[in-house]
Short mmCIF file of C-alpha atoms and ligand atoms in Angstrom, two decimals:
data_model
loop_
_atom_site.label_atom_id
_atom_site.label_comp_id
_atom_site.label_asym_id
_atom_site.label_seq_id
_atom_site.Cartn_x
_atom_site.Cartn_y
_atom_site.Cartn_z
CA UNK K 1 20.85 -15.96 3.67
CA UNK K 2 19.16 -17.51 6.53
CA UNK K 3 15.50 -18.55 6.72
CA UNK K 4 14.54 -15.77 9.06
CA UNK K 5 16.01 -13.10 7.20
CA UNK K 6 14.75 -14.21 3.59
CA UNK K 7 11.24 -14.40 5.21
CA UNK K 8 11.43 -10.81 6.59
CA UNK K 9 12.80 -9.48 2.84
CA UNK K 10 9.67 -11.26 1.20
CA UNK K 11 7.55 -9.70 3.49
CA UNK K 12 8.72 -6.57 2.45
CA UNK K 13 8.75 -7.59 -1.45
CA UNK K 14 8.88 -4.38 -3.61
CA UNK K 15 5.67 -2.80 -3.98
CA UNK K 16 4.26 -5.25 -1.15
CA UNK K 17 3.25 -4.97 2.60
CA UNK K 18 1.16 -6.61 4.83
CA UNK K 19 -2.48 -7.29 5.87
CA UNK K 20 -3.05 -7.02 9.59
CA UNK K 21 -6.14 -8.97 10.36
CA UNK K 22 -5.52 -10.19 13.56
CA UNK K 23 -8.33 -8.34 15.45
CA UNK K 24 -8.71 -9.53 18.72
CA UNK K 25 -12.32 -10.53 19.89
CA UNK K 26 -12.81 -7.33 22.16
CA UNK K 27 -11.49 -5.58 18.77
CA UNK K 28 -13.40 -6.87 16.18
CA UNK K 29 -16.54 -6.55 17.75
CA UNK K 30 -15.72 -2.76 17.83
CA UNK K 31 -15.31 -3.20 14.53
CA UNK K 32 -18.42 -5.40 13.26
CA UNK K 33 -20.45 -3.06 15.66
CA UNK K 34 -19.96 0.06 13.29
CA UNK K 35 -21.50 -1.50 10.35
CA UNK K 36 -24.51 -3.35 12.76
CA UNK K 37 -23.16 -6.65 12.09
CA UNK K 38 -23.21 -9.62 15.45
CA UNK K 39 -19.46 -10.96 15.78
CA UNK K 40 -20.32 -14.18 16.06
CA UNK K 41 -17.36 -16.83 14.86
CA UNK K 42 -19.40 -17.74 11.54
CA UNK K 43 -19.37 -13.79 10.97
CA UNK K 44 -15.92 -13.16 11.78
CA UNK K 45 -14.98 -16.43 9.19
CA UNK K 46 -16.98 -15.06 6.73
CA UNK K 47 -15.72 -11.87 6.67
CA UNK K 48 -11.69 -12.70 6.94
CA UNK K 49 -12.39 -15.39 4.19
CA UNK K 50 -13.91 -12.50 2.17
CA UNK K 51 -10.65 -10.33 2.62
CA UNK K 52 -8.17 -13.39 1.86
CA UNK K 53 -10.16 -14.56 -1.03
CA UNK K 54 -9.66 -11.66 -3.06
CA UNK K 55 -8.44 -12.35 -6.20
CA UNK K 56 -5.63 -10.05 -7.26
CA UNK K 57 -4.76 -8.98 -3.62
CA UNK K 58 -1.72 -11.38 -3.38
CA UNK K 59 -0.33 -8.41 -5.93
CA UNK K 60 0.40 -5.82 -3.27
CA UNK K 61 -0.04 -7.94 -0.01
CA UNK K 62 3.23 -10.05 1.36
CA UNK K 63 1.69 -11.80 4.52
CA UNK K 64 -1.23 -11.54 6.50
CA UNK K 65 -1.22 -11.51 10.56
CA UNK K 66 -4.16 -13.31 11.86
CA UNK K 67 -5.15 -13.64 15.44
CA UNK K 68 -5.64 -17.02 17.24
CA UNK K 69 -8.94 -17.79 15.85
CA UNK K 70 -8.18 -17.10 12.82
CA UNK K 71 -5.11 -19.37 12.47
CA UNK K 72 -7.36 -22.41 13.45
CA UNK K 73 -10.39 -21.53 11.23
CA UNK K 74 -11.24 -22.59 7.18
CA UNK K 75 -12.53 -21.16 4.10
CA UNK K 76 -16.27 -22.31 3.18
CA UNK K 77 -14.70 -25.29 0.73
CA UNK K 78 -12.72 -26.39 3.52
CA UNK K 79 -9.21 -25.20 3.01
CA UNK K 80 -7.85 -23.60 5.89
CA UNK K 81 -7.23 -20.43 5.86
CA UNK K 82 -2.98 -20.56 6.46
CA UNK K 83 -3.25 -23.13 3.49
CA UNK K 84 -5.45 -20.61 1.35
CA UNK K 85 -2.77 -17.83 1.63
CA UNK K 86 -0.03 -19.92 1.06
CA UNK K 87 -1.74 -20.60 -2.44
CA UNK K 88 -1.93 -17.21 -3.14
CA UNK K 89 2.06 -16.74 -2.32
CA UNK K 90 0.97 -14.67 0.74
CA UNK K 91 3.00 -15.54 4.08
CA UNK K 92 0.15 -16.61 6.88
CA UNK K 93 1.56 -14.72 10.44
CA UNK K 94 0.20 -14.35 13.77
CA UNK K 95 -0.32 -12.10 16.63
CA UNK K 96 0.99 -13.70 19.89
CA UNK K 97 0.58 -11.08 22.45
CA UNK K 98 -2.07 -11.23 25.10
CA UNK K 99 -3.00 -7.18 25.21
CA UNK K 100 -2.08 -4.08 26.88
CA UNK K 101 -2.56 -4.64 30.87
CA UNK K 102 -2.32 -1.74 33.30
CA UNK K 103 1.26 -1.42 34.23
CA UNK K 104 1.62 -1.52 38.55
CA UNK K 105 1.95 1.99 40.09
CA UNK K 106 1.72 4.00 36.87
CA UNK K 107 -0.68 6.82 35.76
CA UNK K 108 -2.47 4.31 32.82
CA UNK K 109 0.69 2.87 30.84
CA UNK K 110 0.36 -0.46 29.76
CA UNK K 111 2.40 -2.62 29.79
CA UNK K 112 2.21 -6.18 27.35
CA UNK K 113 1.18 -9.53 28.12
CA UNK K 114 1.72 -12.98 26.93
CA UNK K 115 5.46 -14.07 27.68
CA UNK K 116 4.21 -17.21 29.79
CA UNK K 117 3.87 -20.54 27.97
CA UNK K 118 4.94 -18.21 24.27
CA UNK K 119 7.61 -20.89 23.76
CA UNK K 120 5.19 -23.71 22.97
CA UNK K 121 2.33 -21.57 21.56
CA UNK K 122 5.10 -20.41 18.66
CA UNK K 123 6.04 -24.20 18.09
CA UNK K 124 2.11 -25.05 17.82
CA UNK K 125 1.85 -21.84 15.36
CA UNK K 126 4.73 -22.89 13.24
CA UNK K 127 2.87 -25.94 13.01
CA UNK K 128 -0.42 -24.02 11.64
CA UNK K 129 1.92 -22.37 9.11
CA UNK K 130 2.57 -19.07 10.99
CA UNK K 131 5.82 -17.62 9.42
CA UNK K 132 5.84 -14.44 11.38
CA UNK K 133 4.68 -12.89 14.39
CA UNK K 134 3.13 -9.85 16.28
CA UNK K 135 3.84 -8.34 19.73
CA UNK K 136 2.48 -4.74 20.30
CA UNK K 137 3.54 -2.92 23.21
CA UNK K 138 1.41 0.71 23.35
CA UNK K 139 2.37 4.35 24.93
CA UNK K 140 0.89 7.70 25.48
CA UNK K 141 2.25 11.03 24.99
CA UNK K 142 1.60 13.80 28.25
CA UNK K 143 4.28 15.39 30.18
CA UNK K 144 5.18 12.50 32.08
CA UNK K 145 4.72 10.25 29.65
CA UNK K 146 6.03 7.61 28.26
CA UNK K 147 7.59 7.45 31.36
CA UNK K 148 10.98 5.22 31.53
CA UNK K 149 9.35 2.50 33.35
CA UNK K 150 6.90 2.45 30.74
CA UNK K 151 9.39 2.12 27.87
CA UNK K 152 11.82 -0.06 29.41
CA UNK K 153 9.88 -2.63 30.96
CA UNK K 154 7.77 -3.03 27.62
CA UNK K 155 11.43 -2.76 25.33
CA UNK K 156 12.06 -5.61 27.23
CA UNK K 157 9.27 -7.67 26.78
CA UNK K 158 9.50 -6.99 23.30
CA UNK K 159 12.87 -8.42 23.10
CA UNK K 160 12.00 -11.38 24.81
CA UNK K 161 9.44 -12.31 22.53
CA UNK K 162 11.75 -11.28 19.86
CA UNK K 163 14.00 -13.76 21.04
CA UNK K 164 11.86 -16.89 21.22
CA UNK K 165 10.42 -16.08 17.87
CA UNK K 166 13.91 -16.26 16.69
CA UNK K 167 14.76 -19.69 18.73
CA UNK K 168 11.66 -21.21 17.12
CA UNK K 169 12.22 -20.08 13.31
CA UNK K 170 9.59 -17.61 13.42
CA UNK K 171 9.94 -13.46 12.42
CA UNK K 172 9.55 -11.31 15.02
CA UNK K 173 7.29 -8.20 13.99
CA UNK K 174 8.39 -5.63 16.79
CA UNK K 175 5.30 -3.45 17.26
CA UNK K 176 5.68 -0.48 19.39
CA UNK K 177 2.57 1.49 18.93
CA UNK K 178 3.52 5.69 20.26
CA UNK K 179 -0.43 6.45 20.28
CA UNK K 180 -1.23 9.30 18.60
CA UNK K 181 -4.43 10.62 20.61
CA UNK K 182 -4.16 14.14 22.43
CA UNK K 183 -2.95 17.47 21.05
CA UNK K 184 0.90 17.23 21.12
CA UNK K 185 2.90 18.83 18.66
CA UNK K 186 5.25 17.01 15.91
CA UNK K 187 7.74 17.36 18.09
CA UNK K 188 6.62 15.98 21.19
CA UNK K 189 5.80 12.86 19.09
CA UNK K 190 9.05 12.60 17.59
CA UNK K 191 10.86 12.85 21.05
CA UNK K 192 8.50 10.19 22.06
CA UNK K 193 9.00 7.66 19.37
CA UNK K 194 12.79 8.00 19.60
CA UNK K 195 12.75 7.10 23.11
CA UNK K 196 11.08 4.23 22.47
CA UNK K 197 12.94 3.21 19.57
CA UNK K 198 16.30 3.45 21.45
CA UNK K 199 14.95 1.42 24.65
CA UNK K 200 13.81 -1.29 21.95
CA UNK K 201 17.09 -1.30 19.79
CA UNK K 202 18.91 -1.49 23.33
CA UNK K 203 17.41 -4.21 24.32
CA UNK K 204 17.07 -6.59 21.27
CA UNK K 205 20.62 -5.83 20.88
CA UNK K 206 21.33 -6.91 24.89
CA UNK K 207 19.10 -10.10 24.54
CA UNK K 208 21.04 -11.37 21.38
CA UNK K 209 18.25 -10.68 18.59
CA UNK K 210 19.79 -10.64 14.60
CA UNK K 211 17.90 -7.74 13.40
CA UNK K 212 18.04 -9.18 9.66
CA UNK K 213 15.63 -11.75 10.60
CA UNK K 214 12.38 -8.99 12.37
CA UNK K 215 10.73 -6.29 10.80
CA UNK K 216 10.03 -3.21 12.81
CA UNK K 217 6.27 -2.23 13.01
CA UNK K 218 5.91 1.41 14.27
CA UNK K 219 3.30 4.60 14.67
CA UNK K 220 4.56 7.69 11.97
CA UNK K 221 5.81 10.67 13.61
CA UNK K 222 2.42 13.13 13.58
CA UNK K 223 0.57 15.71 15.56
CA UNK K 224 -1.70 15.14 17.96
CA UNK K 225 -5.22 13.89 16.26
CA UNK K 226 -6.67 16.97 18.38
CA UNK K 227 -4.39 19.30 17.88
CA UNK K 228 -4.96 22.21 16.68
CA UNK K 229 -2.26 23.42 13.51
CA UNK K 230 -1.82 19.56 12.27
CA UNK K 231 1.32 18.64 10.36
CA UNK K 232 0.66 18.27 6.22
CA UNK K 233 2.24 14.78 4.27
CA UNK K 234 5.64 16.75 3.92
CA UNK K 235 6.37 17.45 7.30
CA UNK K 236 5.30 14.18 8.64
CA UNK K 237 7.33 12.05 6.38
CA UNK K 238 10.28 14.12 6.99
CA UNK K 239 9.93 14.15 10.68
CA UNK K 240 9.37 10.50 10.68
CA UNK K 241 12.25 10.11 8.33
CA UNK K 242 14.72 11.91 10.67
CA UNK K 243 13.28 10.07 13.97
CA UNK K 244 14.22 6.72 12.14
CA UNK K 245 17.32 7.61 10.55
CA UNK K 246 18.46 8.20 13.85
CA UNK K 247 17.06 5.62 15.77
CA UNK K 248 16.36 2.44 13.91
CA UNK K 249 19.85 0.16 12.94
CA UNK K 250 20.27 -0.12 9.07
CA UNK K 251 20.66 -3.96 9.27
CA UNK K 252 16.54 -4.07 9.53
CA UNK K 253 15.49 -5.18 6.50
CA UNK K 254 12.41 -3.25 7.05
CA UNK K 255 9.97 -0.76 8.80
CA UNK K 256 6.17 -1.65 8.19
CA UNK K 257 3.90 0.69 9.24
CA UNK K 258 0.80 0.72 11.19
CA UNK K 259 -2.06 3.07 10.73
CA UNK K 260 -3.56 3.93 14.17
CA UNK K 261 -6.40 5.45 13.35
CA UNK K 262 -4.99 7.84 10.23
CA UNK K 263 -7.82 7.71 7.61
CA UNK K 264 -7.31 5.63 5.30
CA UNK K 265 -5.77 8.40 1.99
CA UNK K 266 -3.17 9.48 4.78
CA UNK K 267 -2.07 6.50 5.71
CA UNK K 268 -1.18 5.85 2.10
CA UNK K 269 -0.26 9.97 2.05
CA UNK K 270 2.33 9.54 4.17
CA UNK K 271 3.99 6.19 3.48
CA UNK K 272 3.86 7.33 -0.27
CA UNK K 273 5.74 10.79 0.98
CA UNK K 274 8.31 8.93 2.52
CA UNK K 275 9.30 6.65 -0.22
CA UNK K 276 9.31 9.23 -2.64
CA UNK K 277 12.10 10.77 -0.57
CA UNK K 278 13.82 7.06 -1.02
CA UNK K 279 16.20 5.06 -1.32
CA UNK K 280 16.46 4.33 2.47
CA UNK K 281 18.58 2.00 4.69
CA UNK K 282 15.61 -0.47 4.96
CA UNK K 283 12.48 -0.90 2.79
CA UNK K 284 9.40 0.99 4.32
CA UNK K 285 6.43 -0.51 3.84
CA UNK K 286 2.70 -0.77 5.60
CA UNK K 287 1.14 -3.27 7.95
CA UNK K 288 -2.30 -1.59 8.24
CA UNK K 289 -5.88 -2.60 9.64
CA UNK K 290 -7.44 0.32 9.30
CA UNK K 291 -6.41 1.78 6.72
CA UNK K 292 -6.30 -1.34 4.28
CA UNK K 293 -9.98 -2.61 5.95
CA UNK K 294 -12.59 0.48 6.55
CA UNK K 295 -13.90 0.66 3.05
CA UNK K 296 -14.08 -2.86 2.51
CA UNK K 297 -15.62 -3.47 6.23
CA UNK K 298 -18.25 -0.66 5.10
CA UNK K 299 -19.41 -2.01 1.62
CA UNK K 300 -19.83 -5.42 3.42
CA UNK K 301 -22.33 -4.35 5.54
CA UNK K 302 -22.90 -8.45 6.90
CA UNK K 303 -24.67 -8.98 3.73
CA UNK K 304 -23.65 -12.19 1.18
CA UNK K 305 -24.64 -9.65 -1.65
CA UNK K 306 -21.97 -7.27 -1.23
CA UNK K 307 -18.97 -9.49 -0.50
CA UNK K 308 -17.76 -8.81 -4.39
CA UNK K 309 -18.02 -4.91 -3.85
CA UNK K 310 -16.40 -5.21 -0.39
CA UNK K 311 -13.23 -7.45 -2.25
CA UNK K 312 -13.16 -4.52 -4.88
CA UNK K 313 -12.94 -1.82 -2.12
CA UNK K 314 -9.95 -3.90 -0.10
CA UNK K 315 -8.23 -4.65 -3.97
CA UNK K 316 -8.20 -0.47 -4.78
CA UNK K 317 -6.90 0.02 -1.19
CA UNK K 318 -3.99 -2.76 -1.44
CA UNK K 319 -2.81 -1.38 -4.92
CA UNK K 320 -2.69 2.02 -3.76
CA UNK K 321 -0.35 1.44 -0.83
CA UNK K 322 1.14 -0.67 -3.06
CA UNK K 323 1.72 2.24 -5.34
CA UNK K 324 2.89 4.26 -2.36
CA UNK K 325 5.79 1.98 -1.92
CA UNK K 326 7.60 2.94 -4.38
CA UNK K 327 6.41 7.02 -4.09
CA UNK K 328 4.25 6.23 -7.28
CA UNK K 329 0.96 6.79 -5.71
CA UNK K 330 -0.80 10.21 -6.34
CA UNK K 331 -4.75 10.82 -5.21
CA UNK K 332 -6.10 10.78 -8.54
CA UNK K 333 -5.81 7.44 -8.47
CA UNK K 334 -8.54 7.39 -5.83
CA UNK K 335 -11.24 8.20 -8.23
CA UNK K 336 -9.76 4.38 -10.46
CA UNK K 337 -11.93 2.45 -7.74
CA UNK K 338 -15.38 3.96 -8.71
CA UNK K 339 -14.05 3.38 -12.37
CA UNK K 340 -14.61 -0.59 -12.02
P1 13P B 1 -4.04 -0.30 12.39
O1 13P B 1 -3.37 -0.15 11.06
O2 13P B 1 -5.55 -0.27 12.30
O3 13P B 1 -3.47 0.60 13.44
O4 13P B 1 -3.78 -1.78 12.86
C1 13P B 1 -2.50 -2.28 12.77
C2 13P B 1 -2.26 -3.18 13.90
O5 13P B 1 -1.98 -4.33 13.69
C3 13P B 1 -2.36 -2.63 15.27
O6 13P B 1 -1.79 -3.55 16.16
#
């Protein structure tokens, strides 16, 4: 098997997924401003250190995406921080997109940045130890929307990045994020996601892409957060399931999950739901900020004093998705974290 493709299968290890930390500035001040704490660059060290210091975690976490800062910057003793997750077995990757721009003459879509100079910023990553990569392209669900411009200018983009990650021996993490904000049905997401999953397929196909080597990183299929009658676990894994099955080509080794702003028990809910319905054409695993963060950023608070509490609150959340990826995980196993 190629490089490539036996990076993308350890990334998806069994019982494994992935750690995104790669929080750009803008978004982990957001972040750091919920618990009080400055984002200053010491902070923002201090804090990633705590999360890829944690002993244990290398269990249930594969790789870890960090953002251009974070690449660059060390542990306390020195040891930077690519080099500290290799130790651990844990594949360092990062995000290379440049955010979500307005897209000319639309209603709000977006459309990606960061094509311009991305073939020498992936050789200078590879040379940091970056083994993967990140490109997240975002849509929104209303009547006209996504509209096609929308999904086929950003499909494209995707799969030109795709492409020089492949050139420059570096897995592509396609990320296209169908946000899940607004009241529309199951349904309306599903029809949403598929579109967007066919533009994508189309044109990593068209621009020569070998979908062993990437990983797919997608939104689940759910209602609207502000709708009113919203979809249970069930439905949601097997609407996701179908949108997928149809959509995404069985030579993907894997589809890795983001969170988008699920809490935290249904992101791990609903990946566990779908795996329990297993064995599927490609391994379905998580790649969650969020949802693998929020207790850990809450128990940290800033303070030196609670960095051991915050590891133990990022350790319970890394088991359980690891737990959900093989359809093992039930909530009881919530209550093991105050157990410790
Ligand atoms: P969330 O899981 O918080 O959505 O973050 C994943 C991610 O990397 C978004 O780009």
């Amino acid at each position: 098997m190629h490089e490539l493709a036996e990076t993308a299968k350890a990334l998806v290890a069994e019982g494994k997924g992935i750690l995104a930390a790669d929080e750009s500035d803008g978004t982990i001040k957001k972040r750091f401003d919920s618990i009080d704490v400055e984002s200053t660059e010491d902070n923002r060290r201090a804090y990633r250190e705590l999360l890829f210091a944690t002993a244990g975690a290398e269990d249930y976490i594969s790789g870890v995406i960090l953002f251009d800062e974070t690449i660059r910057q060390s542990a306390a003793d020195g040891t930077p921080f690519p080099k500290l997750l290799e130790s651990k077995g844990v594949i360092p990757g990062i995000k290379v997109d440049k955010g979500a721009k307005p897209l000319a003459l639309t209603d709000d879509e977006t459309i990606t940045e960061g094509l311009d100079g991305l073939r020498e910023r992936l050789a200078e990553y590879r040379e940091l130890g970056a083994r993967f990569a990140k490109w997240r392209a975002t849509y929104s669900i209303a009547s006209d929307k996504p509209s096609e411009y929308c999904v086929w200018t950003n499909a494209h983009a995707l799969a030109r990045y795709a492409a020089l990650c492949e050139e420059a021996g570096i897995v592509p993490i396609v990320e296209p994020e169908v946000l899940q904000d607004g009241t529309h049905t199951l349904e309306q997401s599903a029809k949403a996601t598929g579109r967007v999953l066919q533009a994508l397929y189309t044109e990593l196909h068209d621009q020569r892409v070998d979908f062993t080597g990437t990983l797919l990183k997608p939104n689940m299929v759910l209602s609207g957060y502000e709708a009113s009658d919203r979809a249970g676990a069930d439905e949601v894994a097997e609407a996701t399931l179908e949108c997928f099955y149809k959509h995404v080509p069985a030579a993907v080794p894997g589809i890795v999950f983001l969170s988008g702003g699920q809490t935290d028990e249904d992101a791990t809910a609903h990946l566990n739901a779908m795996n329990a319905r297993g064995p599927h054409p490609w391994q379905l695993s998580f790649s969650y900020g969020r949802a693998l963060q929020a207790p850990a950023l809450k128990a940290w608070e800033g303070r030196p004093e609670n960095v051991e509490a915050a590891q133990r609150a990022y350790y319970h959340r890394a088991k359980m998705n690891g737990a959900a990826r093989t359809g093992m995980y039930a909530p009881e196993m919530e209550r093991e974290a105050a157990a410790v």
